[in-house]
CSV table of N, CA and C in Angstrom, one decimal:
chain,number,residue,atom,x,y,z
A,1,MET,N,0.3,68.4,175.2
A,1,MET,CA,0.0,69.2,174.0
A,1,MET,C,-0.5,68.4,172.8
A,2,LYS,N,0.0,67.3,172.7
A,2,LYS,CA,-0.5,66.4,171.6
A,2,LYS,C,-2.0,66.0,171.8
A,3,GLN,N,-2.3,65.7,172.9
A,3,GLN,CA,-3.6,65.4,173.3
A,3,GLN,C,-4.5,66.5,173.0
A,4,ARG,N,-4.2,67.8,173.4
A,4,ARG,CA,-5.1,69.0,173.1
A,4,ARG,C,-5.2,69.2,171.6
A,5,LEU,N,-4.1,68.9,170.8
A,5,LEU,CA,-4.2,69.1,169.4
A,5,LEU,C,-5.1,68.1,168.8
A,6,LEU,N,-5.0,66.8,169.2
A,6,LEU,CA,-5.9,65.7,168.7
A,6,LEU,C,-7.3,66.1,168.9
A,7,ILE,N,-7.6,66.5,170.3
A,7,ILE,CA,-9.0,66.9,170.6
A,7,ILE,C,-9.5,68.0,169.7
A,8,TRP,N,-8.5,69.1,169.5
A,8,TRP,CA,-9.0,70.3,168.8
A,8,TRP,C,-9.3,69.7,167.4
A,9,TRP,N,-8.3,68.8,166.7
A,9,TRP,CA,-8.6,68.4,165.5
A,9,TRP,C,-9.9,67.5,165.3
A,10,GLY,N,-10.2,66.8,166.3
A,10,GLY,CA,-11.5,66.1,166.2
A,10,GLY,C,-12.7,66.9,166.2
A,11,GLN,N,-12.6,68.0,166.9
A,11,GLN,CA,-13.7,69.1,167.0
A,11,GLN,C,-14.0,69.8,165.7
A,12,LEU,N,-13.1,69.8,164.8
A,12,LEU,CA,-13.2,70.6,163.5
A,12,LEU,C,-14.1,69.7,162.5
A,13,ALA,N,-14.8,70.4,161.7
A,13,ALA,CA,-15.6,69.8,160.6
A,13,ALA,C,-14.7,69.2,159.7
A,14,GLN,N,-15.2,68.3,159.0
A,14,GLN,CA,-14.4,67.6,158.0
A,14,GLN,C,-13.9,68.5,156.9
A,15,ARG,N,-14.8,69.4,156.6
A,15,ARG,CA,-14.5,70.6,155.5
A,15,ARG,C,-13.3,71.4,155.9
A,16,GLU,N,-13.4,71.8,157.4
A,16,GLU,CA,-12.2,72.6,157.9
A,16,GLU,C,-10.9,71.8,157.9
A,17,GLN,N,-11.1,70.5,158.2
A,17,GLN,CA,-9.8,69.7,158.4
A,17,GLN,C,-9.2,69.5,156.8
A,18,ARG,N,-10.0,69.4,155.8
A,18,ARG,CA,-9.4,69.4,154.4
A,18,ARG,C,-8.8,70.9,154.1
A,19,LEU,N,-9.5,71.7,154.5
A,19,LEU,CA,-8.9,73.0,154.3
A,19,LEU,C,-7.6,73.3,154.9
A,20,LEU,N,-7.4,72.9,156.2
A,20,LEU,CA,-6.2,72.9,156.9
A,20,LEU,C,-5.1,72.0,156.2
A,21,LEU,N,-5.5,70.9,155.8
A,21,LEU,CA,-4.6,70.0,155.2
A,21,LEU,C,-4.0,70.6,153.9
A,22,ILE,N,-4.8,71.4,153.4
A,22,ILE,CA,-4.2,72.0,152.0
A,22,ILE,C,-3.4,73.3,152.4
A,23,CYS,N,-4.0,74.1,153.3
A,23,CYS,CA,-3.4,75.5,153.5
A,23,CYS,C,-2.1,75.3,154.3
A,24,ILE,N,-2.1,74.4,155.1
A,24,ILE,CA,-0.6,74.3,156.0
A,24,ILE,C,0.4,74.0,155.2
A,25,PRO,N,0.5,73.1,154.4
A,25,PRO,CA,1.6,72.8,153.3
A,25,PRO,C,2.0,73.9,152.4
A,26,VAL,N,0.8,74.6,152.1
A,26,VAL,CA,1.0,75.8,151.1
A,26,VAL,C,1.6,76.9,151.8
A,27,LEU,N,1.2,77.1,153.1
A,27,LEU,CA,1.8,78.2,153.9
A,27,LEU,C,3.2,77.8,154.3
A,28,ALA,N,3.5,76.6,154.7
A,28,ALA,CA,4.9,76.2,154.9
A,28,ALA,C,5.8,76.4,153.7
A,29,LEU,N,5.4,76.1,152.4
A,29,LEU,CA,5.9,76.2,151.2
A,29,LEU,C,6.3,77.7,151.0
A,30,GLY,N,5.3,78.4,151.0
A,30,GLY,CA,5.4,79.9,151.0
A,30,GLY,C,6.4,80.6,151.8
A,31,MET,N,6.4,80.3,153.1
A,31,MET,CA,7.2,80.8,154.2
A,31,MET,C,8.8,80.3,153.9
A,32,PHE,N,8.8,79.0,153.4
A,32,PHE,CA,10.2,78.6,152.9
A,32,PHE,C,10.7,79.4,151.8
A,33,TYR,N,9.8,79.7,150.9
A,33,TYR,CA,10.4,80.4,149.6
A,33,TYR,C,10.7,81.9,149.9
A,34,TRP,N,9.8,82.6,150.7
A,34,TRP,CA,10.0,83.9,151.0
A,34,TRP,C,11.0,84.2,152.2
A,35,LEU,N,11.2,83.3,153.0
A,35,LEU,CA,12.2,83.6,154.1
A,35,LEU,C,13.4,83.0,153.9
A,36,ILE,N,13.6,82.0,153.2
A,36,ILE,CA,14.8,81.2,153.0
A,36,ILE,C,15.3,81.2,151.6
A,37,TRP,N,14.6,80.7,150.6
A,37,TRP,CA,15.1,80.7,149.2
A,37,TRP,C,15.2,81.9,148.6
A,38,GLN,N,14.3,82.9,148.6
A,38,GLN,CA,14.5,84.1,147.8
A,38,GLN,C,15.6,85.0,148.3
A,39,PRO,N,15.8,85.0,149.7
A,39,PRO,CA,16.9,85.9,150.2
A,39,PRO,C,18.3,85.2,149.8
A,40,LEU,N,18.3,83.9,149.9
A,40,LEU,CA,19.5,83.3,149.5
A,40,LEU,C,19.9,83.4,148.0
A,41,HIS,N,18.7,83.2,147.2
A,41,HIS,CA,19.0,83.4,145.7
A,41,HIS,C,19.4,84.9,145.3
A,42,GLN,N,18.9,85.9,146.1
A,42,GLN,CA,19.3,87.1,145.8
A,42,GLN,C,20.6,87.5,146.1
A,43,ALA,N,21.1,87.0,147.3
A,43,ALA,CA,22.3,87.2,147.8
A,43,ALA,C,23.4,86.5,146.8
A,44,GLN,N,23.0,85.3,146.3
A,44,GLN,CA,23.9,84.7,145.3
A,44,GLN,C,23.9,85.5,144.2
A,45,GLN,N,22.9,86.0,143.5
A,45,GLN,CA,23.0,86.8,142.4
A,45,GLN,C,23.9,88.1,142.6
A,46,GLN,N,23.7,88.7,143.6
A,46,GLN,CA,24.4,89.9,144.1
A,46,GLN,C,25.9,89.7,144.2
A,47,ASN,N,26.3,88.5,144.8
A,47,ASN,CA,27.7,88.1,144.8
A,47,ASN,C,28.3,87.9,143.5
A,48,SER,N,27.4,87.0,142.7
A,48,SER,CA,28.0,86.7,141.3
A,48,SER,C,28.2,88.1,140.6
A,49,GLN,N,27.2,88.9,140.6
A,49,GLN,CA,27.6,90.3,140.0
A,49,GLN,C,28.8,90.9,140.5
A,50,ALA,N,29.1,90.9,141.9
A,50,ALA,CA,30.0,91.8,142.4
A,50,ALA,C,31.5,90.9,141.9
A,51,LEU,N,31.5,89.6,141.8
A,51,LEU,CA,32.6,88.8,141.5
A,51,LEU,C,32.8,89.3,140.1
A,52,GLN,N,31.9,89.3,139.1
A,52,GLN,CA,32.0,89.7,137.6
A,52,GLN,C,32.7,91.1,137.5
A,53,LEU,N,32.2,92.0,138.4
A,53,LEU,CA,32.8,93.5,138.4
A,53,LEU,C,34.2,93.5,138.9
A,54,ALA,N,34.4,92.7,140.1
A,54,ALA,CA,35.9,92.6,140.4
A,54,ALA,C,36.7,91.9,139.3
A,55,GLN,N,36.3,91.0,138.7
A,55,GLN,CA,37.1,90.3,137.8
A,55,GLN,C,37.4,91.4,136.5
A,56,GLN,N,36.4,92.2,136.2
A,56,GLN,CA,36.5,93.2,135.2
A,56,GLN,C,37.5,94.1,135.5
A,57,GLN,N,37.4,94.6,136.9
A,57,GLN,CA,38.3,95.6,137.2
A,57,GLN,C,39.8,95.1,137.3
A,58,LEU,N,40.0,93.7,137.8
A,58,LEU,CA,41.1,93.1,137.8
A,58,LEU,C,41.8,93.1,136.3
A,59,ALA,N,41.0,92.6,135.3
A,59,ALA,CA,41.5,92.7,134.0
A,59,ALA,C,42.0,94.0,133.5
A,60,ALA,N,41.2,95.0,133.9
A,60,ALA,CA,41.6,96.3,133.4
A,60,ALA,C,42.8,96.9,134.2
A,61,LEU,N,43.0,96.6,135.4
A,61,LEU,CA,44.2,96.9,136.0
A,61,LEU,C,45.5,96.1,135.5
A,62,GLN,N,45.2,94.8,135.2
A,62,GLN,CA,46.4,94.1,134.7
A,62,GLN,C,46.7,94.6,133.3
A,63,GLN,N,45.6,95.1,132.7
A,63,GLN,CA,46.0,95.6,131.3
A,63,GLN,C,46.7,97.0,131.5
A,64,ALA,N,46.4,97.8,132.4
A,64,ALA,CA,47.0,99.1,132.6
A,64,ALA,C,48.3,98.9,133.2
A,65,LYS,N,48.7,97.8,134.0
A,65,LYS,CA,50.0,97.6,134.8
A,65,LYS,C,51.2,97.9,134.1
A,66,PRO,N,51.4,97.5,132.9
A,66,PRO,CA,52.7,97.7,132.0
A,66,PRO,C,52.6,99.3,131.9
A,67,ILE,N,51.6,99.9,131.4
A,67,ILE,CA,51.7,101.4,131.1
A,67,ILE,C,52.1,102.2,132.4
A,68,LEU,N,51.5,101.8,133.7
A,68,LEU,CA,51.9,102.4,134.8
A,68,LEU,C,53.2,102.1,135.3
A,69,LEU,N,53.7,101.0,135.1
A,69,LEU,CA,55.1,100.6,135.4
A,69,LEU,C,56.1,101.4,134.6
A,70,GLN,N,55.6,101.6,133.3
A,70,GLN,CA,56.5,102.3,132.3
A,70,GLN,C,56.6,103.8,132.8
A,71,ALA,N,55.5,104.4,133.1
A,71,ALA,CA,55.4,105.7,133.4
A,71,ALA,C,56.1,106.0,134.8
A,72,GLY,N,56.2,105.0,135.7
A,72,GLY,CA,57.1,105.2,136.8
A,72,GLY,C,58.5,105.2,136.5
A,73,LYS,N,58.9,104.4,135.4
A,73,LYS,CA,60.2,104.2,135.1
A,73,LYS,C,60.8,105.5,134.4
A,74,GLU,N,59.8,106.1,133.7
A,74,GLU,CA,60.1,107.3,132.8
A,74,GLU,C,60.5,108.5,133.7
A,75,LEU,N,60.1,108.5,135.0
A,75,LEU,CA,60.4,109.6,135.7
A,75,LEU,C,62.0,109.6,136.1
A,76,GLN,N,62.8,110.3,135.3
A,76,GLN,CA,64.2,110.4,135.6
A,76,GLN,C,64.5,111.7,136.4
A,77,ARG,N,65.5,111.6,137.1
A,77,ARG,CA,66.0,112.8,137.9
A,77,ARG,C,67.0,113.6,136.9
A,78,THR,N,66.6,114.9,136.9
A,78,THR,CA,67.2,115.8,136.2
A,78,THR,C,67.8,116.9,136.9
A,79,GLY,N,69.0,117.5,136.5
A,79,GLY,CA,69.4,118.7,137.2
A,79,GLY,C,70.6,118.3,138.2
A,80,GLY,N,71.3,117.3,138.0
A,80,GLY,CA,72.5,117.0,138.9
A,80,GLY,C,72.1,116.2,140.1
A,81,SER,N,73.0,116.2,141.0
A,81,SER,CA,72.6,115.2,142.2
A,81,SER,C,71.5,115.7,143.0
A,82,LEU,N,71.1,114.8,143.9
A,82,LEU,CA,69.9,115.2,144.6
A,82,LEU,C,70.1,116.4,145.5
A,83,ALA,N,71.1,116.4,146.1
A,83,ALA,CA,71.4,117.7,147.1
A,83,ALA,C,71.4,119.0,146.1
A,84,GLN,N,72.1,119.0,144.9
A,84,GLN,CA,72.1,120.0,144.0
A,84,GLN,C,70.6,120.4,143.7
A,85,ILE,N,69.8,119.4,143.3
A,85,ILE,CA,68.5,119.8,142.8
A,85,ILE,C,67.7,120.6,144.0
A,86,VAL,N,67.9,119.9,145.2
A,86,VAL,CA,67.0,120.5,146.3
A,86,VAL,C,67.7,121.9,146.6
A,87,SER,N,68.9,122.0,146.6
A,87,SER,CA,69.5,123.4,146.9
A,87,SER,C,69.0,124.5,145.9
A,88,ASN,N,69.1,124.1,144.6
A,88,ASN,CA,68.7,125.0,143.5
A,88,ASN,C,67.3,125.3,143.7
A,89,SER,N,66.5,124.4,143.7
A,89,SER,CA,65.0,124.5,143.8
A,89,SER,C,64.6,125.4,145.0
A,90,ALA,N,65.2,125.0,146.1
A,90,ALA,CA,64.8,125.8,147.3
A,90,ALA,C,65.3,127.1,147.3
A,91,ARG,N,66.4,127.5,146.6
A,91,ARG,CA,66.8,128.9,146.4
A,91,ARG,C,65.7,129.5,145.6
A,92,THR,N,65.2,128.9,144.6
A,92,THR,CA,64.4,129.4,143.5
A,92,THR,C,62.9,129.8,144.3
A,93,PHE,N,62.5,128.9,145.1
A,93,PHE,CA,61.2,129.1,145.9
A,93,PHE,C,61.4,129.8,147.2
A,94,ASN,N,62.6,130.2,147.5
A,94,ASN,CA,62.8,131.0,148.6
A,94,ASN,C,62.5,130.2,150.0
A,95,ILE,N,63.1,128.9,149.8
A,95,ILE,CA,62.8,128.1,151.1
A,95,ILE,C,64.0,127.9,151.7
A,96,ARG,N,64.2,128.0,153.1
A,96,ARG,CA,65.4,127.6,153.7
A,96,ARG,C,65.4,126.2,154.3
A,97,VAL,N,66.4,125.6,154.0
A,97,VAL,CA,66.6,124.1,154.4
A,97,VAL,C,67.6,124.3,155.6
A,98,SER,N,67.2,123.9,156.8
A,98,SER,CA,68.0,124.0,157.9
A,98,SER,C,69.0,122.9,158.0
A,99,ARG,N,68.5,121.7,157.5
A,99,ARG,CA,69.5,120.6,157.6
A,99,ARG,C,69.3,119.5,156.4
A,100,MET,N,70.4,119.2,155.8
A,100,MET,CA,70.3,118.2,154.6
A,100,MET,C,71.3,117.1,154.9
A,101,GLN,N,70.7,115.9,155.0
A,101,GLN,CA,71.6,114.7,155.4
A,101,GLN,C,71.4,113.6,154.4
A,102,PRO,N,72.4,113.2,153.6
A,102,PRO,CA,72.2,112.1,152.7
A,102,PRO,C,72.2,110.9,153.5
A,103,GLN,N,71.4,110.0,152.9
A,103,GLN,CA,71.2,108.7,153.5
A,103,GLN,C,71.1,107.6,152.3
A,104,GLY,N,72.2,107.2,151.8
A,104,GLY,CA,72.3,106.4,150.6
A,104,GLY,C,71.8,107.1,149.4
A,105,GLU,N,70.9,106.5,148.7
A,105,GLU,CA,70.1,107.3,147.6
A,105,GLU,C,69.2,108.2,148.0
A,106,GLN,N,68.8,108.4,149.2
A,106,GLN,CA,68.0,109.3,149.7
A,106,GLN,C,68.4,110.5,150.5
A,107,LEU,N,67.7,111.4,150.6
A,107,LEU,CA,68.3,112.7,151.4
A,107,LEU,C,67.0,113.1,152.3
A,108,GLN,N,67.6,113.2,153.6
A,108,GLN,CA,66.7,113.7,154.5
A,108,GLN,C,66.8,115.2,154.8
A,109,LEU,N,65.7,115.9,154.8
A,109,LEU,CA,65.8,117.3,155.0
A,109,LEU,C,64.9,117.8,156.2
A,110,VAL,N,65.4,118.9,156.8
A,110,VAL,CA,64.6,119.7,157.7
A,110,VAL,C,64.5,121.0,157.2
A,111,LEU,N,63.2,121.5,157.1
A,111,LEU,CA,62.9,122.9,156.6
A,111,LEU,C,62.6,123.8,157.7
A,112,GLU,N,62.9,125.2,157.7
A,112,GLU,CA,62.5,126.2,158.6
A,112,GLU,C,60.9,126.3,158.3
A,113,ASP,N,60.3,126.9,159.3
A,113,ASP,CA,58.8,127.1,159.1
A,113,ASP,C,58.5,127.6,157.7
A,114,ILE,N,57.5,127.1,157.2
A,114,ILE,CA,57.1,127.6,155.8
A,114,ILE,C,55.7,127.6,155.7
A,115,ALA,N,55.3,128.6,154.7
A,115,ALA,CA,53.8,128.5,154.4
A,115,ALA,C,53.5,127.2,153.5
A,116,TYR,N,52.4,126.6,154.0
A,116,TYR,CA,51.8,125.4,153.3
A,116,TYR,C,51.6,125.6,151.7
A,117,GLU,N,51.2,126.9,151.4
A,117,GLU,CA,51.0,127.2,150.0
A,117,GLU,C,52.3,127.4,149.3
A,118,GLN,N,53.4,127.6,150.1
A,118,GLN,CA,54.8,127.7,149.4
A,118,GLN,C,55.3,126.4,149.4
A,119,LEU,N,55.0,125.4,150.2
A,119,LEU,CA,55.7,124.2,150.2
A,119,LEU,C,55.0,123.2,149.0
A,120,LEU,N,53.8,123.3,148.9
A,120,LEU,CA,53.1,122.4,147.8
A,120,LEU,C,53.7,122.6,146.3
A,121,PRO,N,53.8,123.9,146.0
A,121,PRO,CA,54.4,124.0,144.6
A,121,PRO,C,55.8,123.6,144.5
A,122,TRP,N,56.5,123.6,145.6
A,122,TRP,CA,57.9,123.4,145.5
A,122,TRP,C,58.0,121.8,145.4
A,123,LEU,N,57.2,120.9,146.2
A,123,LEU,CA,57.2,119.5,146.1
A,123,LEU,C,56.7,119.2,144.7
A,124,HIS,N,55.7,120.0,144.3
A,124,HIS,CA,55.1,119.7,142.8
A,124,HIS,C,56.3,119.8,141.8
A,125,GLN,N,57.1,120.7,141.9
A,125,GLN,CA,58.1,121.0,141.0
A,125,GLN,C,59.2,120.0,141.1
A,126,LEU,N,59.6,119.8,142.4
A,126,LEU,CA,60.6,118.7,142.4
A,126,LEU,C,60.2,117.4,142.0
A,127,HIS,N,59.0,117.0,142.0
A,127,HIS,CA,58.7,115.6,141.6
A,127,HIS,C,58.4,115.6,140.1
A,128,TYR,N,57.7,116.7,139.4
A,128,TYR,CA,57.4,116.6,138.0
A,128,TYR,C,58.4,117.2,137.2
A,129,GLN,N,59.2,118.2,137.6
A,129,GLN,CA,60.3,118.7,136.7
A,129,GLN,C,61.5,118.0,137.0
A,130,ASN,N,61.8,117.7,138.2
A,130,ASN,CA,63.2,117.1,138.5
A,130,ASN,C,63.2,115.7,138.8
A,131,GLY,N,62.0,114.9,138.9
A,131,GLY,CA,62.0,113.6,138.9
A,131,GLY,C,62.4,113.2,140.4
A,132,VAL,N,62.2,114.0,141.4
A,132,VAL,CA,62.4,113.5,142.9
A,132,VAL,C,61.2,113.2,143.5
A,133,ARG,N,61.3,111.9,144.1
A,133,ARG,CA,60.2,111.2,144.7
A,133,ARG,C,60.2,111.6,146.2
A,134,LEU,N,59.1,112.0,146.8
A,134,LEU,CA,58.9,112.1,148.2
A,134,LEU,C,58.7,110.8,148.9
A,135,VAL,N,59.4,110.3,149.8
A,135,VAL,CA,59.2,109.1,150.4
A,135,VAL,C,58.5,109.3,151.7
A,136,GLN,N,58.8,110.3,152.5
A,136,GLN,CA,58.3,110.5,153.8
A,136,GLN,C,58.2,112.0,154.1
A,137,VAL,N,57.2,112.5,154.8
A,137,VAL,CA,57.3,113.8,155.3
A,137,VAL,C,56.6,113.8,156.7
A,138,ASP,N,57.1,114.6,157.6
A,138,ASP,CA,56.6,114.9,159.0
A,138,ASP,C,56.3,116.4,159.1
A,139,LEU,N,55.0,116.7,159.1
A,139,LEU,CA,54.6,118.1,159.2
A,139,LEU,C,54.0,118.3,160.5
A,140,ALA,N,54.2,119.5,160.9
A,140,ALA,CA,53.5,119.9,162.3
A,140,ALA,C,52.9,121.4,162.0
A,141,ALA,N,51.9,121.7,162.7
A,141,ALA,CA,51.3,122.9,162.4
A,141,ALA,C,52.0,123.9,163.5
A,142,THR,N,52.1,125.0,163.0
A,142,THR,CA,52.8,126.1,164.0
A,142,THR,C,51.7,127.1,164.5
A,143,ASP,N,52.2,128.0,165.3
A,143,ASP,CA,51.3,128.9,166.0
A,143,ASP,C,50.6,129.9,164.9
A,144,LYS,N,51.4,130.1,163.9
A,144,LYS,CA,50.9,131.1,162.8
A,144,LYS,C,50.0,130.3,161.9
A,145,SER,N,49.0,130.9,161.4
A,145,SER,CA,48.1,130.4,160.5
A,145,SER,C,48.6,130.0,159.3
A,146,GLY,N,48.5,128.9,158.6
A,146,GLY,CA,48.9,128.6,157.3
A,146,GLY,C,50.4,128.3,157.1
A,147,MET,N,51.1,128.3,158.4
A,147,MET,CA,52.5,127.9,158.4
A,147,MET,C,52.6,126.5,159.0
A,148,VAL,N,53.6,125.8,158.5
A,148,VAL,CA,53.8,124.4,158.9
A,148,VAL,C,55.3,124.2,159.2
A,149,ARG,N,55.7,123.3,160.1
A,149,ARG,CA,57.0,123.0,160.4
A,149,ARG,C,57.3,121.7,159.7
A,150,VAL,N,58.3,121.5,158.9
A,150,VAL,CA,58.7,120.4,158.3
A,150,VAL,C,59.9,119.8,159.1
A,151,ARG,N,59.4,118.7,160.0
A,151,ARG,CA,60.3,118.2,160.9
A,151,ARG,C,61.3,117.2,160.2
A,152,ARG,N,60.8,116.5,159.4
A,152,ARG,CA,61.6,115.6,158.7
A,152,ARG,C,60.9,115.4,157.1
A,153,MET,N,61.8,115.3,156.1
A,153,MET,CA,61.3,114.9,154.9
A,153,MET,C,62.4,114.2,154.2
A,154,VAL,N,62.0,113.0,153.9
A,154,VAL,CA,62.9,112.0,153.1
A,154,VAL,C,62.5,112.0,151.7
A,155,ILE,N,63.5,112.3,150.7
A,155,ILE,CA,63.2,112.3,149.2
A,155,ILE,C,64.3,111.3,148.7
A,156,GLU,N,63.9,111.0,147.3
A,156,GLU,CA,64.9,110.1,146.7
A,156,GLU,C,64.8,110.4,145.2
């Protein structure tokens, strides 16, 4: 291979040899720039911009953290014990609770089949007006359209 290259080089005119001696390094330098340097430089700039954006978001969240924590603490339960609140609001919304089981500071409920559109306003009222927090809910679809079965709901 080396012999072929030397023979080919010897057959070129001196002018062509000088042209190749200039063009090959320029071409190699161009390929290095466009195939290696420029993509790496662009990736570095994009990463630094993403880092700046993430740092700004972190600063904004850290600034908002005390406000959010305070808002969470302000949610106080009103209307008596948890069981009383659930009983009264369920009666108001015409919701039948088939089982209510206290578990420490939480209350586990099982509801009879209920319209989904009836369940959401009840949960909204429990949370925003009575300060009750939904911890877990296990819903299942029923055969009737728009009806759900609340197999287990844990509130506190």
